[in-house]
Amino acid sequence: QQKKKKPKTKKEIEKEEKRLLKQQMQLEKKEQKQREQKILREQREREPGRVAANDWSHNIFNIPNSTILRDIRYPIVSVFLWATVWSFLHRFMLTIASKNIAGGKAWLSNGAAMFAKHMCVPTVPHSMMVSAMSFLLVFRTNSAYQRFAEGRKIWEDIVDVSRDLSRMVKLYEFAIGTSKCRRINKLLASFPYLLRHRIRPSLMQLRRIDDPSVVRDPENSLLLYPDVSIRDTDPDVAALAYDEEETGSSRRKSRELCWVDKRTLPWKLLPGKALELCARAQNRPLWVCDRMAKELAVVDDISPKFTNRERMTLIGYVDKLSRSIGACERIHQTVVPLNYARHALRSLTVWLWTLPFALVKDLGLLTGPVVAIVSWILYGVYEIGTRIEDPFQGTLRLSIYCDAIRRDVLADAIVRDTAFELEDDGKPLGGEDDDDGGIFEVESESEEYEGDEMPSDKKKKKQTKKGGIAWTF
């Protein structure tokens, strides 16, 4: 006979419950630890370009690869050599002064001691100047960052306006026409590339037509002149403009004829004859805006769905793109006032080159490395302000914005068009698939939702089908 299990006592039951509770708590702690480790991994694997305090070691060891250090290495080396020579000279004078030279050469030790004493200056002047230096550097950096933020906002608006214009063109495709919609979208996709080439001409792969080192394919090459945005600090352009005002004669410099491969971006986006016509223009993004506005202006009315109101709305989006050209040119052409930039750089240079006089007494031979580190920090801040002063020269990655617009307007057009195809298109209102039946002939959308609250004089007869019988009420 099988032995019967003895019932557990109260003490055993409590012991079992404690054991289960302990296991559950251990399991919860393990899961909590796994969640914390996962969050820590996600924090470490941040988006490229984001720098946090945890990256301190990587940034320290990556200093030799710094582009800022590469650009300011010459002034840093100059200050370092000057401070090092001055510290060694001070040590040499102290060494001579410490020797007891007897005879007629006692004046040598006395002169060395006096010279070593006058090689040092009090630290008070530099402490007073550091506030003014900080103000100059901070003001320059802040003004440069404002230009950077404005440039970022301008290109974000270009992306938004391009998407909105593409959507509106698709909505009114029935009036504009399919072929014209495609032309407008191609012009729209080429606009950011042409604008980027205007404010950053170095990106355009221009080849001189008389360059013997490159073989030109006449069939796939496009002849054009460089499209360069004029800067207001160019003295030659200012002299020519002044001479034209005074004499009335035009003496513009002849531009060099170049060529590009028409199979590359953005040239392959320009439709038909627009390619050669746009290449002749001096301001190519403005030409694209003019052509899009003309394409939209000649669209015929289809009342009441497409009238002058919709036409002006579409042209308004083109006007926003045209204004963005001037906004980019304002940042690119206008620099920080030259007097302020020069005064800030001169003040910084004088302060750093006189800094060894104040530090050599206390630091000795360490003056050179200390002054080099200080100059790296201050010259680096000044160089950062210079770089972001014109954000279109590499600080902002304009190629990402251009590619995003082209992808949204052209590359994803097939998938995006499905958003404009409603599921109930083509079905008669109130058909057999409509469970609740259809409601016909309402005067307006507001009356459709007002129901029984509509005035009796404005109610219309409504018919619904139910069970094959037409009910009128």
XYZ file of N, CA, C and O in Angstrom, residues 253-401:
596
model
N 34.475 91.469 -65.078
C 35.471 90.499 -65.482
C 34.806 89.324 -66.186
O 33.714 88.895 -65.811
N 35.465 88.845 -67.202
C 34.942 87.694 -67.937
C 35.083 86.436 -67.080
O 36.110 86.219 -66.438
N 34.042 85.613 -67.077
C 34.059 84.385 -66.302
C 34.630 83.244 -67.118
O 34.494 83.202 -68.338
N 35.231 82.315 -66.435
C 35.869 81.186 -67.096
C 34.818 80.123 -67.428
O 34.023 79.733 -66.553
N 34.810 79.640 -68.644
C 33.853 78.628 -69.075
C 34.304 77.263 -68.577
O 35.462 76.865 -68.751
N 33.368 76.543 -67.959
C 33.655 75.222 -67.402
C 32.616 74.226 -67.897
O 31.683 74.578 -68.636
N 32.763 72.993 -67.466
C 31.792 71.962 -67.833
C 31.648 70.975 -66.683
O 32.539 70.810 -65.845
N 30.473 70.346 -66.642
C 30.172 69.318 -65.646
C 29.538 68.133 -66.355
O 29.073 68.241 -67.502
N 29.496 67.032 -65.674
C 28.850 65.833 -66.205
C 27.355 65.931 -65.926
O 26.930 65.977 -64.760
N 26.550 65.957 -66.975
C 25.107 66.125 -66.811
C 24.434 64.890 -66.218
O 23.247 64.936 -65.881
N 25.153 63.794 -66.089
C 24.576 62.585 -65.493
C 24.650 62.591 -63.970
O 24.164 61.664 -63.322
N 25.273 63.614 -63.393
C 25.389 63.712 -61.938
C 24.294 64.625 -61.400
O 23.593 65.325 -62.142
N 24.175 64.598 -60.055
C 23.215 65.470 -59.390
C 23.795 66.884 -59.301
O 25.001 67.053 -59.094
N 22.962 67.903 -59.457
C 21.513 67.890 -59.667
C 21.102 67.965 -61.137
O 19.927 68.132 -61.439
N 22.087 67.877 -62.037
C 21.803 68.155 -63.447
C 20.872 67.127 -64.060
O 20.059 67.456 -64.922
N 20.964 65.877 -63.609
C 20.094 64.860 -64.197
C 18.646 64.990 -63.725
O 17.762 64.335 -64.273
N 18.411 65.844 -62.734
C 17.040 66.061 -62.264
C 16.292 67.090 -63.105
O 15.059 67.075 -63.130
N 17.031 67.986 -63.749
C 16.376 69.055 -64.501
C 15.737 68.472 -65.766
O 16.399 67.792 -66.549
N 14.450 68.731 -65.986
C 13.742 68.094 -67.102
C 13.947 68.836 -68.421
O 13.925 70.065 -68.490
N 14.129 68.080 -69.505
C 14.102 68.607 -70.864
C 15.044 69.768 -71.115
O 16.217 69.762 -70.749
N 14.484 70.801 -71.740
C 15.265 71.978 -72.100
C 15.652 72.820 -70.891
O 16.492 73.714 -71.015
N 15.046 72.542 -69.757
C 15.363 73.325 -68.560
C 16.818 73.152 -68.147
O 17.383 74.028 -67.484
N 17.448 72.047 -68.556
C 18.832 71.803 -68.169
C 19.764 72.864 -68.740
O 20.522 73.506 -68.002
N 19.719 73.086 -70.032
C 20.609 74.066 -70.659
C 20.224 75.493 -70.284
O 21.093 76.352 -70.113
N 18.936 75.763 -70.179
C 18.501 77.110 -69.814
C 18.935 77.470 -68.397
O 19.363 78.592 -68.124
N 18.837 76.500 -67.478
C 19.251 76.750 -66.096
C 20.763 76.917 -66.012
O 21.261 77.717 -65.207
N 21.511 76.177 -66.825
C 22.973 76.284 -66.802
C 23.445 77.665 -67.228
O 24.503 78.129 -66.801
N 22.689 78.357 -68.081
C 23.077 79.688 -68.531
C 22.812 80.763 -67.484
O 23.373 81.865 -67.566
N 21.929 80.468 -66.541
C 21.528 81.480 -65.562
C 22.677 81.798 -64.614
O 23.519 80.946 -64.309
N 22.710 83.030 -64.142
C 23.731 83.444 -63.186
C 23.353 83.041 -61.773
O 24.213 82.720 -60.955
N 22.045 83.033 -61.475
C 21.535 82.587 -60.180
C 20.600 81.409 -60.453
O 19.412 81.580 -60.709
N 21.136 80.208 -60.398
C 20.385 79.024 -60.828
C 19.238 78.661 -59.888
O 18.167 78.290 -60.365
N 19.388 78.694 -58.559
C 18.208 78.396 -57.724
C 17.079 79.389 -57.924
O 15.907 79.015 -57.860
N 17.396 80.653 -58.200
C 16.346 81.632 -58.479
C 15.652 81.307 -59.802
O 14.431 81.471 -59.924
N 16.419 80.836 -60.793
C 15.822 80.445 -62.073
C 14.843 79.287 -61.874
O 13.771 79.260 -62.490
N 15.183 78.336 -61.034
C 14.282 77.203 -60.763
C 12.996 77.690 -60.111
O 11.899 77.238 -60.467
N 13.103 78.630 -59.184
C 11.891 79.175 -58.557
C 11.025 79.899 -59.589
O 9.787 79.771 -59.570
N 11.660 80.670 -60.467
C 10.900 81.370 -61.505
C 10.182 80.382 -62.427
O 9.020 80.594 -62.798
N 10.856 79.303 -62.801
C 10.230 78.330 -63.688
C 9.071 77.609 -62.994
O 8.011 77.389 -63.602
N 9.208 77.252 -61.731
C 8.107 76.608 -61.014
C 6.920 77.549 -60.885
O 5.758 77.131 -61.026
N 7.197 78.834 -60.611
C 6.099 79.795 -60.504
C 5.366 79.947 -61.835
O 4.130 80.047 -61.871
N 6.110 79.958 -62.930
C 5.476 80.069 -64.239
C 4.655 78.830 -64.570
O 3.546 78.933 -65.129
N 5.168 77.660 -64.232
C 4.422 76.415 -64.477
C 3.093 76.423 -63.728
O 2.073 75.938 -64.236
N 3.097 76.964 -62.528
C 1.867 76.986 -61.729
C 0.941 78.122 -62.141
O -0.287 78.010 -61.998
N 1.497 79.222 -62.644
C 0.667 80.381 -62.974
C -0.220 80.135 -64.191
O -1.277 80.771 -64.313
N 0.182 79.256 -65.093
C -0.574 79.041 -66.335
C -1.552 77.887 -66.229
O -2.172 77.494 -67.221
N -1.737 77.335 -65.016
C -2.710 76.249 -64.845
C -4.119 76.826 -64.944
O -4.431 77.845 -64.322
N -4.969 76.187 -65.746
C -6.337 76.661 -65.940
C -7.197 76.364 -64.727
O -6.958 75.411 -63.970
N -8.232 77.201 -64.560
C -9.157 77.009 -63.451
C -10.077 75.823 -63.719
O -10.515 75.590 -64.848
N -10.353 75.092 -62.666
C -11.373 74.036 -62.695
C -12.267 74.310 -61.499
O -12.057 73.799 -60.403
N -13.233 75.178 -61.717
C -14.094 75.627 -60.626
C -15.045 74.497 -60.214
O -15.560 73.758 -61.075
N -15.258 74.330 -58.893
C -14.763 75.136 -57.772
C -13.549 74.519 -57.081
O -13.132 75.004 -56.052
N -13.003 73.416 -57.633
C -11.941 72.703 -56.922
C -10.579 73.379 -57.073
O -9.746 73.286 -56.177
N -10.333 74.027 -58.201
C -9.048 74.701 -58.408
C -9.334 76.073 -58.999
O -9.752 76.195 -60.154
N -9.099 77.085 -58.181
C -9.346 78.460 -58.600
C -8.092 79.292 -58.331
O -7.017 78.757 -58.044
N -8.259 80.593 -58.418
C -7.128 81.488 -58.185
C -6.604 81.393 -56.749
O -5.421 81.623 -56.496
N -7.468 81.026 -55.824
C -7.030 80.880 -54.430
C -6.000 79.756 -54.295
O -4.947 79.931 -53.668
N -6.290 78.597 -54.870
C -5.339 77.480 -54.814
C -4.060 77.793 -55.598
O -2.954 77.413 -55.166
N -4.206 78.504 -56.711
C -3.032 78.847 -57.506
C -2.093 79.766 -56.714
O -0.875 79.577 -56.711
N -2.637 80.760 -56.056
C -1.809 81.677 -55.276
C -1.184 80.984 -54.059
O -0.083 81.337 -53.637
N -1.889 80.003 -53.517
C -1.308 79.237 -52.408
C -0.074 78.470 -52.865
O 0.964 78.456 -52.188
N -0.162 77.841 -54.031
C 0.978 77.104 -54.572
C 2.143 78.041 -54.879
O 3.301 77.742 -54.569
N 1.848 79.178 -55.491
C 2.913 80.136 -55.803
C 3.512 80.712 -54.512
O 4.696 81.064 -54.469
N 2.703 80.779 -53.451
C 3.217 81.255 -52.168
C 4.313 80.357 -51.619
O 5.282 80.845 -51.020
N 4.174 79.044 -51.832
C 5.242 78.132 -51.409
C 6.520 78.386 -52.212
O 7.631 78.317 -51.664
N 6.381 78.672 -53.492
C 7.552 78.986 -54.314
C 8.197 80.283 -53.830
O 9.435 80.410 -53.825
N 7.381 81.251 -53.431
C 7.930 82.499 -52.903
C 8.757 82.258 -51.639
O 9.797 82.905 -51.425
N 8.322 81.327 -50.796
C 9.093 81.014 -49.586
C 10.451 80.414 -49.942
O 11.466 80.732 -49.305
N 10.479 79.558 -50.952
C 11.760 79.012 -51.399
C 12.661 80.110 -51.952
O 13.881 80.113 -51.724
N 12.072 81.056 -52.679
C 12.856 82.158 -53.235
C 13.428 83.035 -52.133
O 14.577 83.491 -52.223
N 12.664 83.265 -51.074
C 13.171 84.077 -49.961
C 14.287 83.358 -49.200
O 15.157 83.999 -48.610
N 14.244 82.026 -49.217
C 15.309 81.286 -48.543
C 16.662 81.490 -49.240
O 17.714 81.377 -48.597
N 16.651 81.775 -50.543
C 17.907 82.066 -51.242
C 18.545 83.320 -50.652
O 19.746 83.353 -50.344
N 17.753 84.364 -50.505
C 18.277 85.601 -49.913
C 18.715 85.417 -48.479
O 19.705 86.026 -48.040
N 17.990 84.570 -47.725
C 18.385 84.339 -46.335
C 19.735 83.639 -46.249
O 20.581 83.985 -45.414
N 19.970 82.650 -47.119
C 21.272 81.971 -47.137
C 22.378 82.913 -47.600
O 23.495 82.892 -47.054
N 22.086 83.731 -48.609
C 23.092 84.680 -49.089
C 23.422 85.720 -48.024
O 24.555 86.197 -47.960
N 22.459 86.076 -47.195
C 22.729 87.063 -46.143
C 23.771 86.529 -45.159
O 24.689 87.258 -44.745
N 23.660 85.256 -44.795
C 24.638 84.677 -43.867
C 25.972 84.448 -44.561
O 27.043 84.696 -43.987
N 25.924 83.982 -45.812
C 27.158 83.648 -46.519
C 27.947 84.897 -46.921
O 29.180 84.912 -46.823
N 27.259 85.928 -47.345
C 27.947 87.113 -47.866
C 28.403 88.063 -46.768
O 29.428 88.730 -46.909
N 27.650 88.153 -45.690
C 27.946 89.128 -44.638
C 28.722 88.451 -43.522
O 28.257 87.470 -42.941
N 29.886 88.972 -43.205
C 30.726 88.412 -42.157
C 30.583 89.251 -40.895
O 29.982 90.333 -40.906
N 31.151 88.731 -39.817
C 31.215 89.509 -38.579
C 32.053 90.765 -38.849
O 33.048 90.701 -39.576
N 31.656 91.918 -38.325
C 32.399 93.157 -38.613
C 33.900 92.985 -38.463
O 34.397 92.459 -37.455
N 34.623 93.423 -39.484
C 36.062 93.196 -39.544
C 36.790 93.870 -38.391
O 37.749 93.313 -37.833
N 36.360 95.052 -38.002
C 37.025 95.761 -36.903
C 36.930 94.975 -35.601
O 37.904 94.882 -34.842
N 35.753 94.393 -35.355
C 35.582 93.622 -34.124
C 36.431 92.356 -34.151
O 37.080 91.997 -33.152
N 36.437 91.653 -35.283
C 37.213 90.418 -35.383
C 38.700 90.686 -35.203
O 39.405 89.948 -34.493
N 39.198 91.742 -35.817
C 40.622 92.069 -35.688
C 40.982 92.488 -34.264
O 42.016 92.091 -33.728
N 40.108 93.283 -33.655
C 40.405 93.741 -32.297
C 40.416 92.563 -31.319
O 41.283 92.492 -30.433
N 39.486 91.636 -31.492
C 39.455 90.472 -30.603
C 40.708 89.618 -30.774
O 41.316 89.163 -29.788
N 41.130 89.399 -32.023
C 42.317 88.582 -32.271
C 43.585 89.281 -31.778
O 44.480 88.640 -31.198
N 43.684 90.572 -31.984
C 44.860 91.302 -31.506
C 44.933 91.287 -29.981
O 46.027 91.095 -29.406
N 43.806 91.500 -29.330
C 43.796 91.485 -27.865
C 44.198 90.115 -27.336
O 44.974 90.008 -26.371
N 43.679 89.066 -27.962
C 44.024 87.713 -27.535
C 45.510 87.430 -27.730
O 46.171 86.840 -26.855
N 46.064 87.875 -28.856
C 47.483 87.636 -29.130
C 48.376 88.382 -28.149
O 49.354 87.815 -27.617
N 48.069 89.634 -27.876
C 48.871 90.417 -26.929
C 48.802 89.802 -25.541
O 49.823 89.694 -24.831
N 47.642 89.369 -25.125
C 47.478 88.792 -23.787
C 48.281 87.504 -23.651
O 48.931 87.269 -22.623
N 48.264 86.658 -24.678
C 48.982 85.389 -24.606
C 50.497 85.587 -24.694
O 51.260 84.899 -24.001
N 50.948 86.528 -25.519
C 52.397 86.722 -25.683
C 53.018 87.429 -24.483
O 54.235 87.365 -24.296
N 52.226 88.121 -23.711
C 52.752 88.744 -22.483
C 52.490 87.892 -21.247
O 52.950 88.250 -20.158
N 51.777 86.795 -21.398
C 51.479 85.938 -20.255
C 52.736 85.316 -19.642
O 52.796 85.154 -18.410
N 53.761 84.944 -20.422
C 54.985 84.405 -19.784
C 55.637 85.361 -18.810
O 56.282 84.915 -17.840
N 55.501 86.685 -19.005
C 56.087 87.635 -18.067
C 55.487 87.488 -16.666
O 56.175 87.689 -15.666
N 54.201 87.127 -16.626
C 53.528 87.021 -15.335
C 53.684 85.644 -14.697
O 53.518 85.518 -13.475
N 53.999 84.615 -15.487
C 54.045 83.252 -14.956
C 55.457 82.729 -14.733
O 55.629 81.743 -14.021
N 56.459 83.334 -15.369
C 57.794 82.752 -15.329
C 58.377 82.753 -13.917
O 59.177 81.864 -13.563
N 58.024 83.696 -13.083
C 58.567 83.756 -11.721
C 58.084 82.587 -10.878
O 58.853 82.035 -10.068
N 56.819 82.193 -11.045
C 56.249 81.121 -10.225
C 56.386 79.743 -10.866
O 56.554 78.742 -10.162
N 56.318 79.673 -12.186
C 56.313 78.375 -12.860
C 57.689 77.958 -13.359
O 57.940 76.768 -13.575
N 58.565 78.890 -13.628
C 59.888 78.533 -14.100
C 59.855 77.908 -15.479
O 59.274 78.465 -16.423
N 60.469 76.719 -15.603
C 60.534 76.055 -16.910
C 59.198 75.458 -17.347
O 59.077 75.003 -18.483
N 58.206 75.433 -16.477
C 56.871 74.951 -16.864
C 56.040 76.037 -17.547
O 54.886 75.786 -17.909
N 56.606 77.208 -17.702
C 55.850 78.302 -18.320
C 55.437 77.966 -19.744
O 54.304 78.241 -20.152
N 56.345 77.361 -20.523
C 56.037 77.032 -21.909
C 54.840 76.103 -22.055
O 53.874 76.419 -22.773
N 54.810 74.920 -21.397
C 53.636 74.034 -21.514
C 52.341 74.659 -21.022
O 51.282 74.467 -21.628
N 52.422 75.413 -19.902
C 51.193 76.019 -19.366
C 50.637 77.055 -20.341
O 49.422 77.093 -20.628
N 51.493 77.900 -20.875
C 51.029 78.912 -21.830
C 50.514 78.252 -23.105
O 49.541 78.723 -23.719
N 51.117 77.135 -23.528
C 50.635 76.427 -24.709
C 49.227 75.895 -24.500
O 48.368 75.972 -25.396
N 48.942 75.351 -23.320
C 47.588 74.841 -23.033
C 46.579 75.980 -23.005
O 45.471 75.873 -23.550
N 46.943 77.089 -22.369
C 46.031 78.235 -22.325
C 45.767 78.779 -23.721
O 44.621 79.114 -24.073
N 46.794 78.858 -24.542
C 46.611 79.355 -25.919
C 45.771 78.392 -26.744
O 44.989 78.825 -27.602
N 45.929 77.086 -26.519
C 45.085 76.110 -27.223
C 43.612 76.325 -26.894
O 42.746 76.269 -27.780
N 43.316 76.580 -25.624
C 41.918 76.782 -25.227
C 41.360 78.070 -25.842
O 40.279 78.071 -26.449
N 42.088 79.178 -25.715
C 41.552 80.465 -26.159
C 41.542 80.585 -27.682
O 40.551 81.037 -28.272
N 42.640 80.181 -28.327
C 42.634 80.193 -29.792
C 41.594 79.223 -30.353
O 41.019 79.462 -31.419
N 41.358 78.111 -29.644
C 40.335 77.171 -30.082
C 38.938 77.774 -30.041
O 38.129 77.571 -30.958
N 38.647 78.515 -28.973
C 37.337 79.195 -28.887
C 37.186 80.197 -30.022
O 36.128 80.297 -30.657
N 38.244 80.938 -30.296
C 38.174 81.919 -31.387
C 37.981 81.218 -32.735
O 37.202 81.679 -33.571
N 38.673 80.103 -32.948
C 38.555 79.384 -34.217
C 37.167 78.760 -34.381
O 36.622 78.711 -35.489
N 36.578 78.289 -33.296
C 35.215 77.742 -33.371
C 34.236 78.822 -33.812
O 33.358 78.588 -34.642
N 34.387 80.027 -33.256
C 33.531 81.128 -33.697
C 33.718 81.445 -35.171
O 32.764 81.767 -35.876
N 34.960 81.349 -35.660
C 35.219 81.605 -37.076
C 34.578 80.539 -37.959
O 34.053 80.836 -39.032
N 34.593 79.294 -37.499
C 34.036 78.207 -38.315
C 32.523 78.275 -38.428
O 31.969 78.104 -39.515
N 31.858 78.492 -37.310
C 30.395 78.488 -37.350
C 29.839 79.835 -37.782
O 28.614 79.992 -37.862
N 30.718 80.793 -38.053
C 30.252 82.090 -38.553
C 29.528 81.932 -39.887
O 28.522 82.584 -40.137
N 30.046 81.072 -40.757
C 29.371 80.709 -42.004
C 29.095 79.213 -41.954
O 29.930 78.398 -42.343
N 27.928 78.804 -41.449
C 27.679 77.370 -41.230
C 27.567 76.555 -42.501
O 27.581 75.318 -42.440
N 27.465 77.216 -43.659
C 27.288 76.488 -44.911
C 28.602 75.955 -45.475
O 28.599 75.258 -46.495
N 29.734 76.286 -44.841
C 31.032 75.852 -45.355
C 31.532 74.579 -44.682
O 32.724 74.343 -44.619
N 30.626 73.753 -44.200
C 31.019 72.464 -43.641
C 30.449 72.181 -42.275
O 30.375 71.014 -41.870
N 30.055 73.211 -41.515
C 29.485 72.960 -40.196
C 28.141 72.265 -40.309
O 27.856 71.308 -39.579
N 27.284 72.727 -41.203
C 26.019 72.059 -41.498
C 26.216 71.113 -42.679
O 26.785 71.498 -43.699
N 25.747 69.898 -42.548
C 25.846 68.921 -43.627
C 24.660 69.102 -44.567
O 23.608 68.466 -44.433
N 24.845 69.993 -45.514
C 23.740 70.325 -46.419
C 23.389 69.162 -47.332
O 22.266 69.104 -47.841
N 24.319 68.242 -47.557
C 24.011 67.101 -48.426
C 22.898 66.247 -47.840
O 22.113 65.642 -48.579
N 22.788 66.195 -46.516
C 21.722 65.413 -45.883
C 20.372 66.045 -46.174
O 19.394 65.345 -46.499
N 20.286 67.379 -46.093
C 19.017 68.050 -46.387
C 18.648 67.886 -47.864
O 17.478 67.644 -48.195
